[in-house]
mmCIF file of N, CA and C in Angstrom:
data_model
loop_
_atom_site.group_PDB
_atom_site.id
_atom_site.type_symbol
_atom_site.label_atom_id
_atom_site.label_comp_id
_atom_site.label_asym_id
_atom_site.label_seq_id
_atom_site.Cartn_x
_atom_site.Cartn_y
_atom_site.Cartn_z
ATOM 1 N N MET X 243 168.713 90.139 56.346
ATOM 2 C CA MET X 243 168.491 91.565 56.320
ATOM 3 C C MET X 243 167.716 91.968 55.071
ATOM 4 N N GLN X 244 168.098 91.410 53.916
ATOM 5 C CA GLN X 244 167.401 91.724 52.675
ATOM 6 C C GLN X 244 165.937 91.309 52.764
ATOM 7 N N GLN X 245 165.675 90.157 53.410
ATOM 8 C CA GLN X 245 164.309 89.682 53.541
ATOM 9 C C GLN X 245 163.475 90.680 54.342
ATOM 10 N N GLN X 246 164.041 91.228 55.425
ATOM 11 C CA GLN X 246 163.329 92.212 56.216
ATOM 12 C C GLN X 246 163.026 93.443 55.383
ATOM 13 N N LYS X 247 163.986 93.906 54.577
ATOM 14 C CA LYS X 247 163.765 95.054 53.712
ATOM 15 C C LYS X 247 162.657 94.763 52.710
ATOM 16 N N ASP X 248 162.659 93.547 52.128
ATOM 17 C CA ASP X 248 161.629 93.188 51.163
ATOM 18 C C ASP X 248 160.248 93.234 51.803
ATOM 19 N N LEU X 249 160.118 92.693 53.016
ATOM 20 C CA LEU X 249 158.826 92.699 53.692
ATOM 21 C C LEU X 249 158.420 94.112 54.090
ATOM 22 N N GLN X 250 159.384 94.925 54.514
ATOM 23 C CA GLN X 250 159.080 96.296 54.896
ATOM 24 C C GLN X 250 158.658 97.119 53.684
ATOM 25 N N SER X 251 159.339 96.948 52.557
ATOM 26 C CA SER X 251 159.040 97.746 51.378
ATOM 27 C C SER X 251 157.689 97.399 50.768
ATOM 28 N N SER X 252 157.159 96.228 51.081
ATOM 29 C CA SER X 252 155.855 95.845 50.536
ATOM 30 C C SER X 252 154.756 95.962 51.591
ATOM 31 N N GLY X 253 154.951 96.833 52.581
ATOM 32 C CA GLY X 253 153.930 97.042 53.599
ATOM 33 C C GLY X 253 153.771 95.872 54.537
ATOM 34 N N GLY X 254 154.845 95.100 54.735
ATOM 35 C CA GLY X 254 154.787 93.960 55.632
ATOM 36 C C GLY X 254 154.290 92.695 54.977
ATOM 37 N N GLN X 255 153.929 92.774 53.722
ATOM 38 C CA GLN X 255 153.452 91.599 52.998
ATOM 39 C C GLN X 255 154.605 90.943 52.241
ATOM 40 N N PRO X 256 154.608 89.627 52.170
ATOM 41 C CA PRO X 256 155.647 88.957 51.381
ATOM 42 C C PRO X 256 155.456 89.262 49.891
ATOM 43 N N THR X 257 156.541 89.239 49.161
ATOM 44 C CA THR X 257 156.475 89.458 47.721
ATOM 45 C C THR X 257 155.877 88.228 47.048
ATOM 46 N N ASP X 258 155.501 88.375 45.801
ATOM 47 C CA ASP X 258 154.971 87.241 45.045
ATOM 48 C C ASP X 258 155.996 86.110 44.983
ATOM 49 N N ALA X 259 157.256 86.459 44.786
ATOM 50 C CA ALA X 259 158.309 85.441 44.716
ATOM 51 C C ALA X 259 158.445 84.710 46.045
ATOM 52 N N GLN X 260 158.372 85.439 47.157
ATOM 53 C CA GLN X 260 158.467 84.805 48.478
ATOM 54 C C GLN X 260 157.289 83.863 48.715
ATOM 55 N N VAL X 261 156.100 84.289 48.346
ATOM 56 C CA VAL X 261 154.915 83.441 48.508
ATOM 57 C C VAL X 261 155.042 82.187 47.658
ATOM 58 N N GLU X 262 155.512 82.338 46.431
ATOM 59 C CA GLU X 262 155.672 81.189 45.538
ATOM 60 C C GLU X 262 156.635 80.156 46.112
ATOM 61 N N VAL X 263 157.757 80.620 46.645
ATOM 62 C CA VAL X 263 158.744 79.703 47.224
ATOM 63 C C VAL X 263 158.186 79.060 48.494
ATOM 64 N N ALA X 264 157.494 79.831 49.324
ATOM 65 C CA ALA X 264 156.905 79.280 50.548
ATOM 66 C C ALA X 264 155.851 78.228 50.230
ATOM 67 N N VAL X 265 155.015 78.493 49.239
ATOM 68 C CA VAL X 265 153.983 77.530 48.844
ATOM 69 C C VAL X 265 154.633 76.241 48.342
ATOM 70 N N ALA X 266 155.692 76.368 47.564
ATOM 71 C CA ALA X 266 156.397 75.183 47.070
ATOM 72 C C ALA X 266 156.965 74.368 48.235
ATOM 73 N N ALA X 267 157.498 75.054 49.244
ATOM 74 C CA ALA X 267 158.037 74.352 50.415
ATOM 75 C C ALA X 267 156.918 73.641 51.170
ATOM 76 N N PHE X 268 155.806 74.323 51.404
ATOM 77 C CA PHE X 268 154.698 73.690 52.105
ATOM 78 C C PHE X 268 154.126 72.521 51.300
ATOM 79 N N ARG X 269 154.124 72.650 49.999
ATOM 80 C CA ARG X 269 153.641 71.555 49.149
ATOM 81 C C ARG X 269 154.482 70.298 49.370
ATOM 82 N N MET X 270 155.773 70.469 49.564
ATOM 83 C CA MET X 270 156.658 69.325 49.810
ATOM 84 C C MET X 270 156.362 68.676 51.159
ATOM 85 N N LEU X 271 155.814 69.439 52.090
ATOM 86 C CA LEU X 271 155.526 68.917 53.431
ATOM 87 C C LEU X 271 154.170 68.216 53.510
ATOM 88 N N CYS X 272 153.426 68.207 52.421
ATOM 89 C CA CYS X 272 152.090 67.611 52.416
ATOM 90 C C CYS X 272 152.113 66.093 52.270
ATOM 91 N N ASP X 273 153.267 65.506 52.369
ATOM 92 C CA ASP X 273 153.400 64.060 52.270
ATOM 93 C C ASP X 273 154.009 63.545 53.572
ATOM 94 N N ALA X 274 153.392 62.536 54.164
ATOM 95 C CA ALA X 274 153.844 62.030 55.463
ATOM 96 C C ALA X 274 155.276 61.506 55.417
ATOM 97 N N THR X 275 155.638 60.817 54.351
ATOM 98 C CA THR X 275 157.006 60.289 54.258
ATOM 99 C C THR X 275 158.013 61.425 54.179
ATOM 100 N N ARG X 276 157.718 62.453 53.382
ATOM 101 C CA ARG X 276 158.650 63.579 53.277
ATOM 102 C C ARG X 276 158.762 64.321 54.610
ATOM 103 N N LEU X 277 157.657 64.471 55.330
ATOM 104 C CA LEU X 277 157.721 65.125 56.636
ATOM 105 C C LEU X 277 158.564 64.299 57.605
ATOM 106 N N ARG X 278 158.385 62.995 57.591
ATOM 107 C CA ARG X 278 159.203 62.122 58.457
ATOM 108 C C ARG X 278 160.682 62.193 58.071
ATOM 109 N N LEU X 279 160.959 62.226 56.774
ATOM 110 C CA LEU X 279 162.349 62.366 56.324
ATOM 111 C C LEU X 279 162.945 63.679 56.813
ATOM 112 N N LEU X 280 162.206 64.761 56.650
ATOM 113 C CA LEU X 280 162.729 66.057 57.091
ATOM 114 C C LEU X 280 162.903 66.116 58.601
ATOM 115 N N TRP X 281 162.030 65.455 59.340
ATOM 116 C CA TRP X 281 162.191 65.405 60.792
ATOM 117 C C TRP X 281 163.521 64.739 61.143
ATOM 118 N N ALA X 282 163.787 63.608 60.507
ATOM 119 C CA ALA X 282 165.052 62.909 60.751
ATOM 120 C C ALA X 282 166.235 63.769 60.323
ATOM 121 N N LEU X 283 166.130 64.408 59.169
ATOM 122 C CA LEU X 283 167.234 65.203 58.642
ATOM 123 C C LEU X 283 167.436 66.501 59.416
ATOM 124 N N ALA X 284 166.403 66.961 60.095
ATOM 125 C CA ALA X 284 166.541 68.152 60.938
ATOM 126 C C ALA X 284 167.364 67.853 62.184
ATOM 127 N N HIS X 285 167.518 66.562 62.482
ATOM 128 C CA HIS X 285 168.254 66.159 63.672
ATOM 129 C C HIS X 285 169.627 65.571 63.358
ATOM 130 N N GLY X 286 170.062 65.682 62.113
ATOM 131 C CA GLY X 286 171.398 65.224 61.761
ATOM 132 C C GLY X 286 171.464 64.658 60.360
ATOM 133 N N GLU X 287 172.674 64.361 59.946
ATOM 134 C CA GLU X 287 172.907 63.787 58.621
ATOM 135 C C GLU X 287 172.613 62.292 58.630
ATOM 136 N N HIS X 288 172.057 61.816 57.515
ATOM 137 C CA HIS X 288 171.747 60.397 57.376
ATOM 138 C C HIS X 288 171.958 59.970 55.936
ATOM 139 N N ASP X 289 172.315 58.711 55.756
ATOM 140 C CA ASP X 289 172.351 58.153 54.407
ATOM 141 C C ASP X 289 170.999 57.500 54.123
ATOM 142 N N VAL X 290 170.815 57.070 52.901
ATOM 143 C CA VAL X 290 169.524 56.510 52.489
ATOM 144 C C VAL X 290 169.162 55.289 53.330
ATOM 145 N N GLY X 291 170.123 54.435 53.603
ATOM 146 C CA GLY X 291 169.842 53.244 54.397
ATOM 147 C C GLY X 291 169.282 53.564 55.772
ATOM 148 N N ASN X 292 169.883 54.531 56.448
ATOM 149 C CA ASN X 292 169.371 54.949 57.762
ATOM 150 C C ASN X 292 167.982 55.552 57.651
ATOM 151 N N LEU X 293 167.756 56.319 56.587
ATOM 152 C CA LEU X 293 166.447 56.949 56.405
ATOM 153 C C LEU X 293 165.368 55.924 56.104
ATOM 154 N N VAL X 294 165.714 54.886 55.346
ATOM 155 C CA VAL X 294 164.757 53.803 55.072
ATOM 156 C C VAL X 294 164.286 53.202 56.391
ATOM 157 N N ALA X 295 165.228 52.911 57.275
ATOM 158 C CA ALA X 295 164.882 52.339 58.576
ATOM 159 C C ALA X 295 164.090 53.326 59.431
ATOM 160 N N ALA X 296 164.450 54.593 59.375
ATOM 161 C CA ALA X 296 163.805 55.604 60.222
ATOM 162 C C ALA X 296 162.356 55.865 59.832
ATOM 163 N N VAL X 297 162.066 55.863 58.532
ATOM 164 C CA VAL X 297 160.709 56.224 58.101
ATOM 165 C C VAL X 297 159.869 55.036 57.671
ATOM 166 N N GLY X 298 160.495 53.862 57.546
ATOM 167 C CA GLY X 298 159.733 52.671 57.199
ATOM 168 C C GLY X 298 159.227 52.638 55.766
ATOM 169 N N ALA X 299 159.940 53.282 54.871
ATOM 170 C CA ALA X 299 159.572 53.271 53.455
ATOM 171 C C ALA X 299 160.634 52.496 52.675
ATOM 172 N N SER X 300 160.304 52.142 51.462
ATOM 173 C CA SER X 300 161.263 51.410 50.630
ATOM 174 C C SER X 300 162.403 52.326 50.194
ATOM 175 N N ARG X 301 163.514 51.726 49.862
ATOM 176 C CA ARG X 301 164.683 52.485 49.405
ATOM 177 C C ARG X 301 164.361 53.341 48.169
ATOM 178 N N PRO X 302 163.688 52.777 47.141
ATOM 179 C CA PRO X 302 163.360 53.616 45.983
ATOM 180 C C PRO X 302 162.451 54.799 46.346
ATOM 181 N N ALA X 303 161.495 54.561 47.254
ATOM 182 C CA ALA X 303 160.598 55.647 47.661
ATOM 183 C C ALA X 303 161.369 56.740 48.389
ATOM 184 N N VAL X 304 162.248 56.349 49.307
ATOM 185 C CA VAL X 304 163.052 57.329 50.044
ATOM 186 C C VAL X 304 163.926 58.118 49.078
ATOM 187 N N SER X 305 164.567 57.443 48.153
ATOM 188 C CA SER X 305 165.418 58.129 47.178
ATOM 189 C C SER X 305 164.625 59.118 46.340
ATOM 190 N N GLN X 306 163.436 58.727 45.932
ATOM 191 C CA GLN X 306 162.594 59.623 45.129
ATOM 192 C C GLN X 306 162.159 60.846 45.941
ATOM 193 N N HIS X 307 161.773 60.628 47.194
ATOM 194 C CA HIS X 307 161.377 61.753 48.042
ATOM 195 C C HIS X 307 162.563 62.683 48.297
ATOM 196 N N LEU X 308 163.735 62.122 48.526
ATOM 197 C CA LEU X 308 164.927 62.952 48.734
ATOM 198 C C LEU X 308 165.239 63.797 47.509
ATOM 199 N N ALA X 309 165.075 63.233 46.340
ATOM 200 C CA ALA X 309 165.312 63.988 45.105
ATOM 201 C C ALA X 309 164.362 65.172 45.008
ATOM 202 N N LYS X 310 163.099 64.954 45.343
ATOM 203 C CA LYS X 310 162.119 66.052 45.312
ATOM 204 C C LYS X 310 162.465 67.119 46.344
ATOM 205 N N LEU X 311 162.848 66.683 47.538
ATOM 206 C CA LEU X 311 163.202 67.633 48.589
ATOM 207 C C LEU X 311 164.447 68.429 48.228
ATOM 208 N N ARG X 312 165.393 67.800 47.565
ATOM 209 C CA ARG X 312 166.594 68.506 47.103
ATOM 210 C C ARG X 312 166.235 69.539 46.050
ATOM 211 N N LEU X 313 165.415 69.151 45.083
ATOM 212 C CA LEU X 313 164.996 70.084 44.038
ATOM 213 C C LEU X 313 164.244 71.276 44.613
ATOM 214 N N ALA X 314 163.501 71.046 45.681
ATOM 215 C CA ALA X 314 162.757 72.124 46.325
ATOM 216 C C ALA X 314 163.647 72.992 47.219
ATOM 217 N N GLY X 315 164.901 72.588 47.402
ATOM 218 C CA GLY X 315 165.819 73.370 48.215
ATOM 219 C C GLY X 315 165.678 73.154 49.709
ATOM 220 N N LEU X 316 165.003 72.073 50.106
ATOM 221 C CA LEU X 316 164.794 71.811 51.528
ATOM 222 C C LEU X 316 165.864 70.904 52.119
ATOM 223 N N VAL X 317 166.546 70.161 51.267
ATOM 224 C CA VAL X 317 167.541 69.184 51.698
ATOM 225 C C VAL X 317 168.850 69.436 50.955
ATOM 226 N N ALA X 318 169.944 69.298 51.674
ATOM 227 C CA ALA X 318 171.280 69.380 51.079
ATOM 228 C C ALA X 318 171.946 68.028 51.265
ATOM 229 N N CYS X 319 172.961 67.768 50.469
ATOM 230 C CA CYS X 319 173.670 66.498 50.608
ATOM 231 C C CYS X 319 175.147 66.700 50.325
ATOM 232 N N ARG X 320 175.917 65.725 50.794
ATOM 233 C CA ARG X 320 177.349 65.724 50.525
ATOM 234 C C ARG X 320 177.786 64.272 50.415
ATOM 235 N N ARG X 321 178.848 64.074 49.662
ATOM 236 C CA ARG X 321 179.379 62.719 49.477
ATOM 237 C C ARG X 321 180.449 62.462 50.528
ATOM 238 N N GLU X 322 180.369 61.275 51.123
ATOM 239 C CA GLU X 322 181.401 60.814 52.044
ATOM 240 C C GLU X 322 181.793 59.412 51.591
ATOM 241 N N GLY X 323 182.899 59.335 50.871
ATOM 242 C CA GLY X 323 183.284 58.052 50.286
ATOM 243 C C GLY X 323 182.270 57.650 49.243
ATOM 244 N N ARG X 324 181.672 56.496 49.437
ATOM 245 C CA ARG X 324 180.651 56.006 48.495
ATOM 246 C C ARG X 324 179.241 56.391 48.906
ATOM 247 N N ARG X 325 179.099 56.954 50.083
ATOM 248 C CA ARG X 325 177.766 57.287 50.595
ATOM 249 C C ARG X 325 177.419 58.748 50.346
ATOM 250 N N MET X 326 176.125 58.993 50.162
ATOM 251 C CA MET X 326 175.609 60.353 50.138
ATOM 252 C C MET X 326 174.941 60.583 51.489
ATOM 253 N N LEU X 327 175.304 61.673 52.122
ATOM 254 C CA LEU X 327 174.698 62.038 53.397
ATOM 255 C C LEU X 327 173.778 63.231 53.174
ATOM 256 N N TYR X 328 172.586 63.135 53.726
ATOM 257 C CA TYR X 328 171.560 64.157 53.552
ATOM 258 C C TYR X 328 171.310 64.855 54.877
ATOM 259 N N ARG X 329 170.892 66.122 54.783
ATOM 260 C CA ARG X 329 170.548 66.900 55.976
ATOM 261 C C ARG X 329 169.541 67.979 55.580
ATOM 262 N N ALA X 330 168.814 68.481 56.571
ATOM 263 C CA ALA X 330 167.952 69.634 56.323
ATOM 264 C C ALA X 330 168.856 70.796 55.919
ATOM 265 N N ARG X 331 168.439 71.558 54.949
ATOM 266 C CA ARG X 331 169.326 72.547 54.326
ATOM 267 C C ARG X 331 169.816 73.622 55.280
ATOM 268 N N ASP X 332 168.947 74.127 56.157
ATOM 269 C CA ASP X 332 169.380 75.208 57.041
ATOM 270 C C ASP X 332 168.481 75.304 58.267
ATOM 271 N N SER X 333 168.776 76.280 59.115
ATOM 272 C CA SER X 333 168.034 76.434 60.369
ATOM 273 C C SER X 333 166.576 76.820 60.130
ATOM 274 N N HIS X 334 166.276 77.480 59.022
ATOM 275 C CA HIS X 334 164.882 77.833 58.726
ATOM 276 C C HIS X 334 164.059 76.572 58.497
ATOM 277 N N ILE X 335 164.618 75.633 57.762
ATOM 278 C CA ILE X 335 163.915 74.378 57.492
ATOM 279 C C ILE X 335 163.762 73.583 58.788
ATOM 280 N N ARG X 336 164.821 73.515 59.590
ATOM 281 C CA ARG X 336 164.738 72.788 60.866
ATOM 282 C C ARG X 336 163.667 73.406 61.770
ATOM 283 N N ALA X 337 163.609 74.724 61.824
ATOM 284 C CA ALA X 337 162.608 75.398 62.662
ATOM 285 C C ALA X 337 161.196 75.160 62.134
ATOM 286 N N LEU X 338 161.040 75.203 60.819
ATOM 287 C CA LEU X 338 159.732 74.976 60.205
ATOM 288 C C LEU X 338 159.206 73.586 60.545
ATOM 289 N N ILE X 339 160.051 72.587 60.417
ATOM 290 C CA ILE X 339 159.655 71.215 60.717
ATOM 291 C C ILE X 339 159.334 71.064 62.201
ATOM 292 N N ALA X 340 160.183 71.607 63.051
ATOM 293 C CA ALA X 340 159.947 71.520 64.501
ATOM 294 C C ALA X 340 158.623 72.179 64.874
ATOM 295 N N GLU X 341 158.354 73.353 64.338
ATOM 296 C CA GLU X 341 157.107 74.053 64.659
ATOM 297 C C GLU X 341 155.889 73.276 64.167
ATOM 298 N N ALA X 342 155.977 72.709 62.970
ATOM 299 C CA ALA X 342 154.855 71.928 62.442
ATOM 300 C C ALA X 342 154.555 70.727 63.332
ATOM 301 N N VAL X 343 155.606 70.025 63.756
ATOM 302 C CA VAL X 343 155.403 68.841 64.593
ATOM 303 C C VAL X 343 154.958 69.243 65.998
ATOM 304 N N HIS X 344 155.498 70.316 66.536
ATOM 305 C CA HIS X 344 155.068 70.772 67.864
ATOM 306 C C HIS X 344 153.604 71.234 67.831
ATOM 307 N N HIS X 345 153.225 71.893 66.754
ATOM 308 C CA HIS X 345 151.817 72.286 66.601
ATOM 309 C C HIS X 345 150.930 71.039 66.586
ATOM 310 N N ALA X 346 151.344 70.032 65.811
ATOM 311 C CA ALA X 346 150.575 68.787 65.748
ATOM 312 C C ALA X 346 150.490 68.125 67.117
ATOM 313 N N ASP X 347 151.583 68.176 67.886
ATOM 314 C CA ASP X 347 151.584 67.598 69.222
ATOM 315 C C ASP X 347 150.543 68.277 70.104
ATOM 316 N N HIS X 348 150.454 69.599 70.009
ATOM 317 C CA HIS X 348 149.433 70.327 70.780
ATOM 318 C C HIS X 348 148.031 69.878 70.380
ATOM 319 N N GLU X 349 147.806 69.719 69.094
ATOM 320 C CA GLU X 349 146.487 69.312 68.616
ATOM 321 C C GLU X 349 146.137 67.890 69.058
ATOM 322 N N VAL X 350 147.066 66.981 68.911
ATOM 323 C CA VAL X 350 146.823 65.569 69.224
ATOM 324 C C VAL X 350 146.722 65.344 70.731
ATOM 325 N N SER X 351 147.578 66.001 71.482
ATOM 326 C CA SER X 351 147.637 65.795 72.932
ATOM 327 C C SER X 351 146.736 66.732 73.714
ATOM 328 N N HIS X 352 146.056 67.628 73.010
ATOM 329 C CA HIS X 352 145.177 68.612 73.637
ATOM 330 C C HIS X 352 145.912 69.483 74.647
ATOM 331 N N ILE X 353 147.151 69.795 74.308
ATOM 332 C CA ILE X 353 147.957 70.703 75.142
ATOM 333 C C ILE X 353 147.448 72.119 74.889
ATOM 334 N N PRO X 354 147.291 72.910 75.944
ATOM 335 C CA PRO X 354 146.828 74.273 75.743
ATOM 336 C C PRO X 354 147.741 75.057 74.788
ATOM 337 N N ARG X 355 147.163 75.875 73.975
ATOM 338 C CA ARG X 355 147.931 76.694 73.037
ATOM 339 C C ARG X 355 148.604 77.828 73.789
ATOM 340 N N HIS X 356 149.673 78.321 73.196
ATOM 341 C CA HIS X 356 150.416 79.428 73.800
ATOM 342 C C HIS X 356 151.020 80.272 72.702
ATOM 343 N N ASP X 357 151.418 81.483 73.055
ATOM 344 C CA ASP X 357 152.040 82.382 72.081
ATOM 345 C C ASP X 357 153.534 82.329 72.191
#
């Protein structure tokens, strides 16, 4: 609700703070490994070992990307015993990732665009 008020009060334009946060989020998506990680995390919780297998990157690389995604606020984690489980932070992130990949699917598969 507050977000709608912010956009309405600025003539429908996002505030500077909103643009800054959005740009930071998109910057995190400019890496193929991070996009693949977020795709996996948008579909459920995973530990680092599962993510290594899912994205085909080394364990240190996956851990480093997860740290960046956490700092950017795109990924949340929780401890379960000795394991850390990661997930996409919220429904906005899951929707953003889904839309980006669906858009790419339209481009690659030459599926007609729709509104």
